[in-house]
Amino acid sequence: MSSSDSRRKHIMISYAWRGTQDLAYEVADQLKNENIPVWMDIQDGIGGNINDGMAQAVENSAAICFFMTPEYQKSKSCRKELEYAEKLEIPLIPCRCRVDFKPSAWLGLISAGLKWYDFRDLSDKPVNATMNQLINYIQTNIFQINPTVFPDLEGRTIPRIFRNRLQYRSSSPLSLTNSEANEQTGHRYTSLNDTYTTQDMVMPLEGYEKESLVSLEQSIQSIIHLFNDDIHRYVYIARQNTRVNPTDLSPDESAAVHLYSMQWTPVSDSLYIHLNRALRTVNRQALAPWFPYLKLFLTALYKLPSCHKTIWRGVKDDLSAQYKKGEKIIWWGVSSCAGSVSVIEQFIGQNGIRTIFSIEATNAKFIRDHSYFKEEDEIILLPGTYLQIVDKMQPAQDLTIIHL
């Protein structure tokens, strides 16, 4: 990589949230102290879709500095980052962090033959010596900065490296266009499961209100088993993205809404998918592990201003047979809606079989200020929303509009 090419790029810090966060922070900070451009997800933020944001971070990297732990080896996201970087032939810089862990499987393969940096034993504070080696390697091999040799060492075979300071900074935080964000968030607005009615008698949502309000990190402890280890990364991103939040919610409440709005990869792993599945189940005992998070999430929603307007939701299916004029129904899940029918048309298109719901809302909630996708004016209906089918029309052969 030429010096001019590398100077437009950053060093990406790739790590598993659990176990190496403090070390990753320290390494990132020391690199920044040398004016080495650094990108780290929880410091620099991710705008738009997480997958696209991480891909862009990899593409803009001069090298990837990654921290090898058992948690890192188990992480699907970390694996995708390194494999994508390897495909793009971006230099990889492995760091070993645990005395009792030797990388194997995909991580052992991808790190084989690479020079690695030893952060395994911090008891005697060797981090400074290792950091010096890492900084020197990045400056001389990645950014190709010629070392400065002290006069008293001239003539020796191994020069003493002086900390060269690069006079440029990393680029602005990642962001996506509105259309890119819309493409990634459409699933919440168009999920079939959230609009199917059920003939089963479902008990009211109760019990969560007896829970104490806890931090976001504490609220997910009883549901961690439903997700892979990447839930910690999403929680931390939600936390960092809501550090500066409007005063109507506490930081934990705002982060709970933010976490709900995030779309994970794959989509089926998203928190809102699991939450709505639990809310719709007839077995209310299955909902109990969600109570701490529900307490935090619903407390936040009840504090937000209510929306009294027509809102919209749509699916790419014909649901006309399930919705009969005059009937009363309950949507048990959290239902994401849009304030404009044109937004729904972006998700479901203007051709093919479609059902659009026109909903006269009286207690919907605006979540834009706390959403991951702030470009969208997302409005949500609370779980257990009671609806009546006022009318049903078919303005085109493949389109049904249901007025609720």
CSV table of N, CA and C in Angstrom, one decimal, residues 15 43 57 104-105 112 130 191 210 236 241 279 283 309 313 319 343 369 373 376-377 388-389 392 401:
chain,number,residue,atom,x,y,z
A,15,TYR,N,-12.8,-6.4,17.8
A,15,TYR,CA,-12.7,-7.1,19.1
A,15,TYR,C,-14.1,-7.6,19.5
A,43,GLN,N,-16.7,4.0,19.7
A,43,GLN,CA,-16.2,5.4,19.8
A,43,GLN,C,-16.7,6.2,18.7
A,57,ALA,N,-16.5,0.4,7.3
A,57,ALA,CA,-15.3,0.5,8.2
A,57,ALA,C,-14.1,-0.3,7.7
A,104,SER,N,-7.9,-21.3,17.1
A,104,SER,CA,-8.1,-22.5,16.3
A,104,SER,C,-9.2,-22.3,15.3
A,105,ALA,N,-9.5,-23.3,14.6
A,105,ALA,CA,-10.6,-23.2,13.6
A,105,ALA,C,-10.4,-22.1,12.7
A,112,ALA,N,-2.7,-17.6,11.0
A,112,ALA,CA,-1.5,-18.4,10.8
A,112,ALA,C,-0.5,-17.7,10.0
A,130,THR,N,4.7,-3.6,24.4
A,130,THR,CA,4.0,-4.2,23.3
A,130,THR,C,3.4,-3.0,22.5
A,191,SER,N,-43.6,-6.8,8.4
A,191,SER,CA,-43.6,-8.1,8.9
A,191,SER,C,-45.0,-8.7,8.9
A,210,LYS,N,-44.4,-5.3,37.7
A,210,LYS,CA,-43.9,-5.5,39.0
A,210,LYS,C,-42.4,-5.4,39.1
A,236,TYR,N,-24.0,-2.4,23.4
A,236,TYR,CA,-23.1,-1.3,23.6
A,236,TYR,C,-23.2,-0.2,22.6
A,241,ASN,N,-24.8,5.3,21.2
A,241,ASN,CA,-25.5,6.1,20.3
A,241,ASN,C,-26.5,7.0,21.1
A,279,LEU,N,-44.4,-11.9,22.6
A,279,LEU,CA,-45.6,-11.1,22.9
A,279,LEU,C,-46.8,-11.8,22.3
A,283,ASN,N,-48.6,-19.0,25.4
A,283,ASN,CA,-48.0,-19.4,26.6
A,283,ASN,C,-47.3,-18.1,27.3
A,309,LYS,N,-53.1,10.6,14.8
A,309,LYS,CA,-53.1,10.9,13.4
A,309,LYS,C,-53.2,9.5,12.7
A,313,ARG,N,-49.2,1.0,7.7
A,313,ARG,CA,-48.4,-0.2,7.8
A,313,ARG,C,-48.8,-1.1,6.5
A,319,LEU,N,-54.3,-10.0,2.9
A,319,LEU,CA,-54.9,-10.4,4.2
A,319,LEU,C,-56.4,-10.0,4.3
A,343,VAL,N,-44.0,6.1,2.4
A,343,VAL,CA,-42.9,5.4,3.0
A,343,VAL,C,-43.2,3.9,2.9
A,369,ASP,N,-36.5,10.3,17.9
A,369,ASP,CA,-35.3,10.8,18.7
A,369,ASP,C,-34.5,9.7,19.4
A,373,PHE,N,-32.5,4.5,13.5
A,373,PHE,CA,-32.7,5.1,12.1
A,373,PHE,C,-33.4,6.4,12.3
A,376,GLU,N,-35.8,8.2,9.7
A,376,GLU,CA,-37.2,7.8,9.5
A,376,GLU,C,-38.1,8.3,10.7
A,377,ASP,N,-39.3,8.7,10.4
A,377,ASP,CA,-40.2,9.1,11.4
A,377,ASP,C,-41.0,7.9,11.9
A,388,GLN,N,-60.4,-1.8,15.7
A,388,GLN,CA,-61.7,-2.2,15.0
A,388,GLN,C,-61.5,-2.0,13.5
A,389,ILE,N,-62.0,-2.9,12.7
A,389,ILE,CA,-62.0,-2.8,11.3
A,389,ILE,C,-63.1,-2.0,10.8
A,392,LYS,N,-63.0,-1.7,4.4
A,392,LYS,CA,-62.0,-2.4,3.6
A,392,LYS,C,-62.3,-2.1,2.2
A,401,ILE,N,-56.8,-2.1,0.9
A,401,ILE,CA,-56.6,-1.1,1.9
A,401,ILE,C,-57.6,-1.4,3.0
